[in-house]
Amino acid sequence: MKNTSASTARVRTRDPERTKGQILEAALSEFAANGYDGARVHQIAKNAGCNARLIYHYFDNKERLYAAALRKIYSDIREREAKLNLDSLPPEQAVMRLTETTFDFFENNTAFLSITRSENLLGGRFISQMPEIQKMSAPLLDKITDVLKRGRAEGVFRSGIDALQLYISIVALSAHHINASHTLSATFGRDISSVTWRQERRAHVVEMIQNAVTLGESRD
Amino acid sequence: MKNTSASTARVRTRDPERTKGQILEAALSEFAANGYDGARVHQIAKNAGCNARLIYHYFDNKERLYAAALRKIYSDIREREAKLNLDSLPPEQAVMRLTETTFDFFENNTAFLSITRSENLLGGRFISQMPEIQKMSAPLLDKITDVLKRGRAEGVFRSGIDALQLYISIVALSAHHINASHTLSATFGRDISSVTWRQERRAHVVEMIQNAVTLGESRD
DNA sequence: AAAATAATTCAATTTTGATTTACTTGAGGG
DNA sequence: CCCTCAAGTAAATCAAAATTGAATTATTTT
């Protein structure tokens, strides 16, 4: 039901910040669920509980609304990664933690993958105009580079591992079964989204990353 | 009135098969480039060098045309995999070959990833109605299972590796940087599509899969 | 408390894109 | 040769969706 379901339901107290926030939230899930072209401005308005005209009032047009949503998901994920404090962990644990956190993040924040998928379909039209995103992401790569260096110095990691390659692999292994859950399920006749399958996947991914990074286990 | 006989009257010799094929080709690249919602029927017609009306003549509507394109890319990839003959190779080589072939396939057949991406965005609406695709894919999984079993028997592979997990990992590692090339490039400020980066990626992926499958190298 | 400003609504308008109608033309069988 | 049918074309239709105009209220300012 609506907020004030009685006949006097109309008294929408004015609150631009809240409205703006609600629009962005609604936009996020609409774009995530349907992609840019599939998203409907009116549906976003409906889910935000406001009039479609307001979207234009606050965000000018569909494109800028989408850009705002895109910016938001990136600031969300980088913020979360910043909290990881990889520096303070021993290298092996740091890598494990990054892997597990990334895996869990994608599982719990489906909007991120959905929207980046949409953005890639658009050929990166919007993200390529947002230099701030690259600025947000540089620190992460530095941290990973550092962890790898430490691990190598301690003699527990293989040499010659590139930080970007590793991070992309972590993301790839954690994301692909979500990105492609429908085609994979249909192709192999198994329910890729089931909880137990996902748990198995998690273990498999963590193990793979560990094997990729550490020296062979029977090594001293 | 509508007789265009002026200037260069187009003498399009009639050939239904060719026309149909051209439409499907054009549809494939239009859907790949823009996704289902982003694709334009008129653009497909234009690229096929025919009138838009013919698309309806041969394929009824946009949805069925898309379904035809989807079916085609899957039959293409399975056909290629069938040629691999994994059975006749020693286990380690079989896995390597599958990995390399998959990696190269995605790089050279961008339509596959683009269209499955689109299909996943649609929530698998079309692929879930195509049982034939699952039937095409079962043999591959059996073959991988067999390779893993042989490797374990020969004492070169780890135990407890699931064929589906492994295949999904191979695909994930080979596909993600292509699927997400635009967002990754923008995020990390590196050209993910450059030839040299892709070569490095290939080596990294092959090594990762090898480490995942074989026992630690310093093991006897 | 009136004026100014910003938020919000309702109802167009405009655009776009899939689909259809109505027609023309080529090719093959009788 | 002509008749028929499928192949092909041009242009209209129709519906969905984005966007906007103009009026209406709430909030803030003076």
Coordinates of C-alpha atoms (C1' of nucleotides) in Angstrom, one line a residue:
Chain A
M1 CA 0.0 0.0 0.0
K2 CA 1.0 3.6 -0.3
N3 CA 2.3 5.8 2.4
T4 CA -1.0 7.5 3.3
S5 CA -3.5 5.1 1.9
A6 CA -6.5 7.1 3.0
S7 CA -8.4 9.5 0.7
T8 CA -6.0 12.3 1.7
A9 CA -3.1 10.5 0.2
R10 CA -1.9 13.5 -1.7
V11 CA 0.0 15.5 0.9
R12 CA 3.4 14.7 -0.3
T13 CA 5.5 16.8 2.1
R14 CA 8.3 18.4 0.1
D15 CA 11.8 17.2 0.5
P16 CA 14.0 17.6 -2.6
E17 CA 16.9 15.5 -1.1
R18 CA 14.7 12.6 -0.3
T19 CA 13.0 12.7 -3.7
K20 CA 16.2 13.0 -5.5
G21 CA 17.5 10.0 -3.5
Q22 CA 14.5 8.0 -4.2
I23 CA 14.7 8.6 -7.9
L24 CA 18.3 7.6 -7.9
E25 CA 17.5 4.4 -6.0
A26 CA 14.7 3.5 -8.3
A27 CA 16.8 4.3 -11.3
L28 CA 19.5 2.0 -10.1
S29 CA 17.3 -1.0 -9.9
E30 CA 15.4 -0.2 -13.1
F31 CA 18.6 0.2 -15.1
A32 CA 20.1 -2.9 -13.4
A33 CA 17.0 -5.0 -14.2
N34 CA 16.5 -3.8 -17.8
G35 CA 19.7 -2.1 -19.0
Y36 CA 19.7 1.4 -20.4
D37 CA 17.5 0.9 -23.4
G38 CA 15.1 -1.4 -21.5
A39 CA 14.6 0.9 -18.6
R40 CA 11.5 3.0 -18.6
V41 CA 11.5 6.5 -17.2
H42 CA 7.9 6.3 -16.1
Q43 CA 8.6 3.0 -14.3
I44 CA 11.4 4.7 -12.4
A45 CA 9.1 7.5 -11.4
K46 CA 6.5 5.0 -10.3
N47 CA 9.0 3.1 -8.1
A48 CA 10.4 6.3 -6.7
G49 CA 6.8 7.3 -5.8
C50 CA 7.0 10.5 -7.7
N51 CA 5.9 12.1 -11.0
A52 CA 8.0 11.4 -14.1
R53 CA 8.4 15.2 -14.6
L54 CA 10.5 15.3 -11.5
I55 CA 13.1 13.1 -13.1
Y56 CA 13.6 15.8 -15.6
H57 CA 13.5 18.5 -13.0
Y58 CA 16.4 16.9 -11.0
F59 CA 18.4 15.0 -13.6
D60 CA 17.6 16.7 -17.0
N61 CA 17.2 13.5 -18.9
K62 CA 17.5 9.8 -19.0
E63 CA 21.1 9.8 -20.0
R64 CA 22.2 11.9 -17.1
L65 CA 20.1 9.9 -14.7
Y66 CA 21.9 6.8 -15.9
A67 CA 25.3 8.5 -15.6
A68 CA 24.4 9.3 -12.0
A69 CA 23.5 5.7 -11.3
L70 CA 26.8 4.6 -12.8
R71 CA 28.8 6.9 -10.7
K72 CA 27.1 5.7 -7.6
I73 CA 27.8 2.0 -8.0
Y74 CA 31.4 2.7 -8.5
S75 CA 31.7 4.9 -5.5
D76 CA 29.9 2.2 -3.5
I77 CA 32.3 -0.6 -4.5
R78 CA 35.5 1.4 -4.1
E79 CA 34.3 2.6 -0.7
R80 CA 33.9 -1.0 0.4
E81 CA 37.3 -2.0 -0.9
A82 CA 38.9 0.9 0.9
K83 CA 37.7 -0.6 4.2
L84 CA 39.6 -3.8 3.6
N85 CA 42.9 -2.6 4.9
L86 CA 45.0 -5.1 2.9
D87 CA 48.2 -3.5 4.2
S88 CA 47.7 -4.7 7.7
L89 CA 47.3 -8.4 6.7
P90 CA 49.9 -11.0 5.8
P91 CA 50.0 -11.4 2.1
E92 CA 48.3 -14.7 1.8
Q93 CA 45.4 -13.5 4.0
A94 CA 45.2 -10.2 2.1
V95 CA 44.6 -12.0 -1.2
M96 CA 42.1 -14.4 0.3
R97 CA 40.3 -11.6 1.9
L98 CA 40.1 -9.5 -1.3
T99 CA 38.9 -12.5 -3.1
E100 CA 36.2 -13.4 -0.6
T101 CA 35.0 -9.9 -0.3
T102 CA 34.8 -9.4 -4.0
F103 CA 32.9 -12.6 -4.5
D104 CA 30.4 -11.8 -1.7
F105 CA 30.0 -8.2 -2.9
F106 CA 28.9 -9.3 -6.4
E107 CA 26.5 -11.8 -4.9
N108 CA 24.9 -9.2 -2.7
N109 CA 25.1 -6.2 -4.9
T110 CA 23.7 -7.4 -8.1
A111 CA 23.2 -3.9 -9.4
F112 CA 27.0 -3.4 -9.9
L113 CA 27.3 -6.2 -12.3
S114 CA 24.1 -5.5 -14.1
I115 CA 24.9 -1.9 -14.6
T116 CA 28.4 -2.5 -15.8
R117 CA 27.1 -5.0 -18.1
S118 CA 24.7 -2.5 -19.6
E119 CA 27.5 0.1 -19.8
N120 CA 29.7 -2.3 -21.7
L121 CA 26.9 -3.0 -24.0
L122 CA 26.8 0.7 -24.7
G123 CA 30.4 0.6 -25.5
G124 CA 31.4 2.5 -22.5
R125 CA 29.8 5.7 -23.7
F126 CA 29.2 7.1 -20.3
I127 CA 32.0 5.8 -18.2
S128 CA 34.6 7.0 -20.7
Q129 CA 33.4 10.5 -19.8
M130 CA 34.0 10.1 -16.1
P131 CA 37.6 10.5 -15.2
E132 CA 36.7 10.5 -11.5
I133 CA 36.1 6.8 -11.7
Q134 CA 39.7 6.0 -12.7
K135 CA 40.9 8.3 -9.9
M136 CA 38.9 6.3 -7.4
S137 CA 40.3 3.0 -8.6
A138 CA 44.0 3.7 -8.7
P139 CA 44.6 3.1 -5.0
L140 CA 43.3 -0.4 -5.1
L141 CA 45.7 -1.4 -7.7
D142 CA 48.6 0.1 -5.8
K143 CA 47.6 -1.9 -2.7
I144 CA 47.4 -5.2 -4.6
T145 CA 50.8 -4.5 -6.2
D146 CA 52.2 -3.9 -2.7
V147 CA 50.7 -7.1 -1.3
L148 CA 52.2 -9.1 -4.2
K149 CA 55.6 -7.6 -3.5
R150 CA 55.4 -8.4 0.1
G151 CA 54.4 -12.0 -0.6
R152 CA 57.3 -12.4 -3.0
A153 CA 59.7 -10.9 -0.5
E154 CA 58.5 -13.4 2.1
G155 CA 59.0 -16.2 -0.3
V156 CA 55.4 -17.4 -0.3
F157 CA 54.2 -16.0 -3.6
R158 CA 55.2 -16.8 -7.1
S159 CA 57.1 -14.1 -9.0
G160 CA 55.9 -12.5 -12.2
I161 CA 52.3 -11.9 -11.2
D162 CA 50.8 -8.7 -12.4
A163 CA 48.4 -6.9 -10.1
L164 CA 45.9 -6.0 -12.8
Q165 CA 45.8 -9.5 -14.2
L166 CA 45.2 -10.9 -10.8
Y167 CA 42.5 -8.5 -9.9
I168 CA 40.7 -9.0 -13.2
S169 CA 40.9 -12.8 -12.6
I170 CA 39.4 -12.4 -9.2
V171 CA 36.6 -10.4 -10.6
A172 CA 36.2 -12.7 -13.6
L173 CA 35.9 -15.8 -11.5
S174 CA 33.5 -14.1 -9.1
A175 CA 31.4 -12.4 -11.6
H176 CA 30.9 -14.6 -14.7
H177 CA 28.5 -17.1 -13.2
I178 CA 26.4 -14.2 -12.1
N179 CA 26.6 -12.2 -15.3
A180 CA 25.8 -15.3 -17.3
S181 CA 23.6 -17.1 -14.9
H182 CA 20.7 -17.5 -17.3
T183 CA 22.7 -18.7 -20.3
L184 CA 24.8 -21.0 -18.2
S185 CA 21.7 -22.5 -16.4
A186 CA 20.0 -23.1 -19.7
T187 CA 23.1 -24.4 -21.4
F188 CA 24.1 -26.9 -18.8
G189 CA 20.8 -27.7 -17.1
R190 CA 21.9 -26.8 -13.6
D191 CA 20.6 -24.0 -11.4
I192 CA 23.6 -21.7 -11.2
S193 CA 21.8 -19.4 -8.8
S194 CA 21.1 -22.0 -6.2
V195 CA 22.7 -21.3 -2.8
T196 CA 24.6 -24.6 -2.6
W197 CA 26.0 -24.2 -6.0
R198 CA 27.2 -20.7 -5.2
Q199 CA 28.9 -22.0 -2.0
E200 CA 30.7 -24.6 -4.0
R201 CA 31.7 -21.9 -6.5
R202 CA 33.0 -19.7 -3.7
A203 CA 35.3 -22.4 -2.5
H204 CA 36.5 -23.2 -6.0
V205 CA 37.3 -19.6 -6.7
V206 CA 39.2 -19.0 -3.5
E207 CA 41.2 -22.1 -4.1
M208 CA 42.0 -21.2 -7.6
I209 CA 43.3 -17.8 -6.6
Q210 CA 45.4 -19.3 -3.9
N211 CA 46.9 -21.7 -6.3
A212 CA 47.6 -18.9 -8.7
V213 CA 49.4 -16.8 -6.2
T214 CA 51.2 -19.1 -3.8
L215 CA 54.1 -21.4 -4.6
G216 CA 53.3 -25.1 -4.9
E217 CA 52.1 -26.4 -1.6
S218 CA 54.7 -29.1 -1.1
R219 CA 57.4 -26.4 -1.4
D220 CA 59.1 -25.6 1.8
Chain B
M1 CA 3.9 7.2 -58.2
K2 CA 6.2 4.9 -56.3
N3 CA 7.9 3.6 -59.4
T4 CA 11.6 4.4 -58.7
S5 CA 12.5 3.6 -62.3
A6 CA 14.3 6.9 -62.5
S7 CA 18.1 6.9 -62.2
T8 CA 19.7 3.7 -61.2
A9 CA 16.8 1.3 -61.0
R10 CA 18.0 -1.5 -58.7
V11 CA 17.8 -4.8 -60.4
R12 CA 17.9 -7.0 -57.3
T13 CA 17.9 -10.5 -58.7
R14 CA 15.6 -12.7 -56.6
D15 CA 17.2 -15.2 -54.3
P16 CA 15.3 -16.0 -51.1
E17 CA 18.1 -18.1 -49.6
R18 CA 20.7 -15.4 -50.0
T19 CA 18.4 -12.7 -48.7
K20 CA 17.5 -14.7 -45.7
G21 CA 21.1 -15.4 -45.0
Q22 CA 22.1 -11.8 -45.4
I23 CA 19.3 -10.8 -43.0
L24 CA 20.6 -13.2 -40.4
E25 CA 24.1 -12.1 -40.8
A26 CA 23.1 -8.4 -40.4
A27 CA 20.9 -9.3 -37.5
L28 CA 23.8 -11.0 -35.8
S29 CA 26.0 -8.0 -35.9
E30 CA 23.3 -5.5 -35.1
F31 CA 22.2 -7.5 -32.0
A32 CA 25.8 -8.0 -31.0
A33 CA 26.6 -4.4 -31.3
N34 CA 23.5 -3.0 -29.6
G35 CA 21.7 -5.7 -27.7
Y36 CA 18.1 -6.7 -28.3
D37 CA 16.5 -3.4 -27.3
G38 CA 19.2 -1.3 -28.9
A39 CA 19.0 -3.1 -32.2
R40 CA 17.0 -1.4 -35.0
V41 CA 15.1 -3.4 -37.5
H42 CA 15.6 -0.8 -40.2
Q43 CA 19.3 -0.8 -39.6
I44 CA 19.4 -4.6 -40.0
A45 CA 17.5 -4.3 -43.3
K46 CA 19.9 -1.6 -44.4
N47 CA 23.0 -3.7 -43.6
A48 CA 21.4 -6.7 -45.2
G49 CA 20.8 -4.6 -48.3
C50 CA 17.1 -5.3 -48.4
N51 CA 13.9 -3.7 -47.4
A52 CA 12.7 -3.9 -43.8
R53 CA 9.5 -5.6 -44.9
L54 CA 11.4 -8.6 -45.9
I55 CA 12.5 -9.2 -42.3
Y56 CA 8.9 -9.7 -41.5
H57 CA 8.4 -11.8 -44.6
Y58 CA 11.1 -14.2 -43.6
F59 CA 11.2 -14.0 -39.8
D60 CA 7.8 -12.8 -38.7
N61 CA 9.1 -10.3 -36.1
K62 CA 12.1 -8.9 -34.2
E63 CA 11.8 -11.5 -31.5
R64 CA 12.0 -14.5 -33.8
L65 CA 14.8 -12.9 -35.7
Y66 CA 16.7 -12.5 -32.4
A67 CA 16.0 -16.1 -31.5
A68 CA 17.4 -17.3 -34.8
A69 CA 20.6 -15.3 -34.2
L70 CA 20.9 -16.8 -30.7
R71 CA 20.5 -20.3 -32.0
K72 CA 23.1 -19.7 -34.6
I73 CA 25.9 -18.5 -32.3
Y74 CA 25.5 -21.5 -30.0
S75 CA 25.6 -24.0 -32.8
D76 CA 28.7 -22.3 -34.0
I77 CA 30.6 -22.6 -30.8
R78 CA 29.6 -26.2 -30.0
E79 CA 30.5 -27.2 -33.5
R80 CA 34.0 -25.8 -33.0
E81 CA 34.4 -27.5 -29.6
A82 CA 33.3 -30.8 -31.1
K83 CA 36.4 -30.7 -33.4
L84 CA 38.7 -30.5 -30.4
N85 CA 39.0 -34.3 -29.8
L86 CA 40.0 -34.0 -26.2
D87 CA 39.8 -37.8 -25.8
S88 CA 42.9 -38.3 -27.9
L89 CA 45.1 -36.0 -25.9
P90 CA 47.0 -36.6 -22.7
P91 CA 45.0 -34.9 -19.9
E92 CA 47.3 -31.9 -19.3
Q93 CA 47.4 -31.1 -23.0
A94 CA 43.7 -31.6 -23.3
V95 CA 43.0 -29.0 -20.6
M96 CA 45.5 -26.6 -22.1
R97 CA 44.0 -27.0 -25.6
L98 CA 40.5 -26.4 -24.3
T99 CA 41.6 -23.3 -22.6
E100 CA 43.5 -21.9 -25.5
T101 CA 40.8 -22.6 -27.9
T102 CA 38.2 -21.1 -25.7
F103 CA 40.3 -18.0 -25.2
D104 CA 40.9 -17.6 -28.9
F105 CA 37.4 -18.2 -29.8
F106 CA 36.0 -15.4 -27.7
E107 CA 38.6 -13.1 -29.1
N108 CA 37.7 -13.9 -32.6
N109 CA 34.0 -14.3 -32.4
T110 CA 32.9 -11.3 -30.5
A111 CA 29.3 -11.9 -31.4
F112 CA 29.1 -14.8 -29.1
L113 CA 29.9 -12.9 -25.9
S114 CA 27.9 -9.9 -27.0
I115 CA 24.8 -11.8 -27.7
T116 CA 24.9 -13.9 -24.6
R117 CA 25.4 -10.7 -22.7
S118 CA 22.3 -9.4 -24.2
E119 CA 20.4 -12.6 -23.5
N120 CA 21.4 -12.5 -19.9
L121 CA 20.2 -8.9 -19.6
L122 CA 16.9 -10.2 -20.9
G123 CA 16.8 -12.7 -18.1
G124 CA 17.3 -15.7 -20.5
R125 CA 13.9 -15.1 -21.9
F126 CA 14.7 -16.7 -25.2
I127 CA 17.3 -19.3 -24.4
S128 CA 15.1 -20.8 -21.7
Q129 CA 12.7 -21.7 -24.6
M130 CA 15.4 -23.6 -26.5
P131 CA 16.0 -27.0 -25.1
E132 CA 18.1 -27.9 -28.1
I133 CA 20.9 -25.8 -26.8
Q134 CA 21.2 -27.8 -23.7
K135 CA 21.3 -31.0 -25.8
M136 CA 24.1 -29.6 -27.8
S137 CA 26.2 -28.8 -24.7
A138 CA 26.0 -32.0 -22.7
P139 CA 28.7 -33.9 -24.6
L140 CA 31.3 -31.2 -23.8
L141 CA 30.8 -31.6 -20.1
D142 CA 31.1 -35.3 -20.4
K143 CA 34.4 -35.0 -22.2
I144 CA 35.8 -32.7 -19.6
T145 CA 34.7 -35.0 -16.8
D146 CA 36.5 -37.8 -18.6
V147 CA 39.7 -35.8 -19.0
L148 CA 39.7 -34.9 -15.3
K149 CA 39.2 -38.5 -14.4
R150 CA 42.1 -39.6 -16.6
G151 CA 44.4 -37.0 -15.1
R152 CA 43.6 -38.0 -11.6
A153 CA 44.2 -41.7 -12.5
E154 CA 47.6 -40.8 -13.9
G155 CA 48.5 -38.9 -10.8
V156 CA 49.0 -35.6 -12.5
F157 CA 45.8 -33.8 -11.5
R158 CA 44.4 -32.7 -8.2
S159 CA 41.4 -34.5 -6.9
G160 CA 38.0 -33.0 -6.3
I161 CA 37.8 -30.8 -9.3
D162 CA 34.3 -30.4 -10.8
A163 CA 34.0 -30.3 -14.5
L164 CA 31.4 -27.6 -14.6
Q165 CA 33.3 -25.4 -12.2
L166 CA 36.4 -25.8 -14.2
Y167 CA 34.7 -25.0 -17.5
I168 CA 33.0 -22.0 -16.1
S169 CA 36.3 -20.8 -14.8
I170 CA 38.0 -21.2 -18.2
V171 CA 35.2 -19.2 -19.8
A172 CA 35.2 -16.6 -17.0
L173 CA 38.9 -16.0 -17.3
S174 CA 38.8 -15.9 -21.1
A175 CA 35.7 -13.8 -21.4
H176 CA 35.5 -11.2 -18.6
H177 CA 38.1 -8.8 -20.0
I178 CA 36.2 -8.8 -23.3
N179 CA 32.8 -8.5 -21.8
A180 CA 33.9 -5.7 -19.6
S181 CA 36.6 -4.2 -21.8
H182 CA 35.1 -0.7 -21.7
T183 CA 34.5 -0.4 -18.0
L184 CA 37.9 -2.0 -17.2
S185 CA 39.8 0.2 -19.6
A186 CA 38.1 3.3 -18.1
T187 CA 38.5 2.1 -14.5
F188 CA 42.1 1.2 -14.6
G189 CA 43.3 3.5 -17.4
R190 CA 44.8 0.8 -19.5
D191 CA 43.8 -0.3 -23.0
I192 CA 42.4 -3.8 -22.3
S193 CA 41.8 -4.4 -26.0
S194 CA 45.4 -3.8 -27.1
V195 CA 47.0 -6.8 -28.7
T196 CA 50.0 -7.0 -26.3
W197 CA 47.7 -6.8 -23.3
R198 CA 45.6 -9.6 -24.7
Q199 CA 48.7 -11.8 -25.2
E200 CA 49.8 -11.3 -21.7
R201 CA 46.3 -12.1 -20.6
R202 CA 46.3 -15.3 -22.5
A203 CA 49.5 -16.5 -20.9
H204 CA 48.2 -15.6 -17.5
V205 CA 44.9 -17.5 -18.0
V206 CA 46.6 -20.6 -19.3
E207 CA 49.0 -20.6 -16.4
M208 CA 46.1 -20.2 -13.9
I209 CA 44.2 -23.1 -15.3
Q210 CA 47.2 -25.2 -15.3
N211 CA 47.9 -24.4 -11.6
A212 CA 44.3 -25.1 -10.8
V213 CA 44.4 -28.5 -12.3
T214 CA 47.8 -30.0 -11.9
L215 CA 49.4 -30.9 -8.6
G216 CA 52.0 -28.4 -7.2
E217 CA 55.1 -28.4 -9.5
S218 CA 57.6 -29.4 -6.9
R219 CA 55.6 -32.5 -6.1
D220 CA 57.1 -35.7 -7.4
Chain C
dA1 C1' 1.6 38.0 5.2
dA2 C1' 2.8 38.8 0.5
dA3 C1' 6.3 37.8 -2.8
dA4 C1' 9.5 34.8 -4.6
dT5 C1' 11.1 30.5 -5.4
dA6 C1' 11.3 25.7 -5.7
dA7 C1' 8.7 21.3 -5.8
dT8 C1' 5.2 18.8 -7.8
dT9 C1' 1.3 17.5 -10.7
dC10 C1' -1.4 16.7 -15.0
dA11 C1' -1.9 16.5 -19.4
dA12 C1' -0.1 17.2 -23.7
dT13 C1' 3.5 16.9 -27.5
dT14 C1' 7.1 14.9 -30.0
dT15 C1' 10.0 11.2 -31.3
dT16 C1' 11.1 7.0 -32.4
dG17 C1' 10.7 2.5 -34.0
dA18 C1' 8.1 -1.8 -34.9
dT19 C1' 4.8 -3.5 -37.7
dT20 C1' 1.4 -3.3 -41.6
dT21 C1' -1.0 -2.0 -45.9
dA22 C1' -1.0 -1.6 -50.5
dC23 C1' 1.4 -1.9 -54.3
dT24 C1' 5.0 -3.5 -58.1
dT25 C1' 7.9 -6.8 -60.3
dG26 C1' 10.4 -11.0 -61.5
dA27 C1' 10.4 -16.0 -62.6
dG28 C1' 8.6 -20.3 -63.6
dG29 C1' 4.9 -23.6 -65.0
dG30 C1' 1.2 -24.4 -68.0
Chain D
dC1 C1' 2.7 -15.8 -73.8
dC2 C1' 0.2 -15.3 -69.8
dC3 C1' -1.0 -16.2 -65.1
dT4 C1' 0.1 -16.9 -60.6
dC5 C1' 2.7 -16.5 -56.6
dA6 C1' 6.6 -15.3 -54.1
dA7 C1' 10.0 -11.6 -53.7
dG8 C1' 10.5 -7.1 -53.2
dT9 C1' 9.5 -1.8 -52.5
dA10 C1' 7.5 2.5 -50.6
dA11 C1' 5.1 4.7 -47.5
dA12 C1' 1.7 4.8 -43.8
dT13 C1' 0.2 3.4 -39.3
dC14 C1' 0.2 2.7 -34.6
dA15 C1' 1.9 2.4 -30.0
dA16 C1' 5.2 3.1 -26.8
dA17 C1' 8.2 6.2 -24.5
dA18 C1' 10.8 10.3 -23.8
dT19 C1' 10.3 14.9 -23.1
dT20 C1' 8.0 19.4 -22.2
dG21 C1' 4.3 23.2 -21.2
dA22 C1' 1.8 25.2 -18.1
dA23 C1' -0.7 25.3 -14.0
dT24 C1' -0.6 24.3 -8.9
dT25 C1' 1.0 24.1 -4.3
dA26 C1' 4.3 24.1 -0.6
dT27 C1' 8.3 26.3 1.6
dT28 C1' 11.3 30.2 2.3
dT29 C1' 12.4 34.9 2.3
dT30 C1' 11.7 39.5 3.2

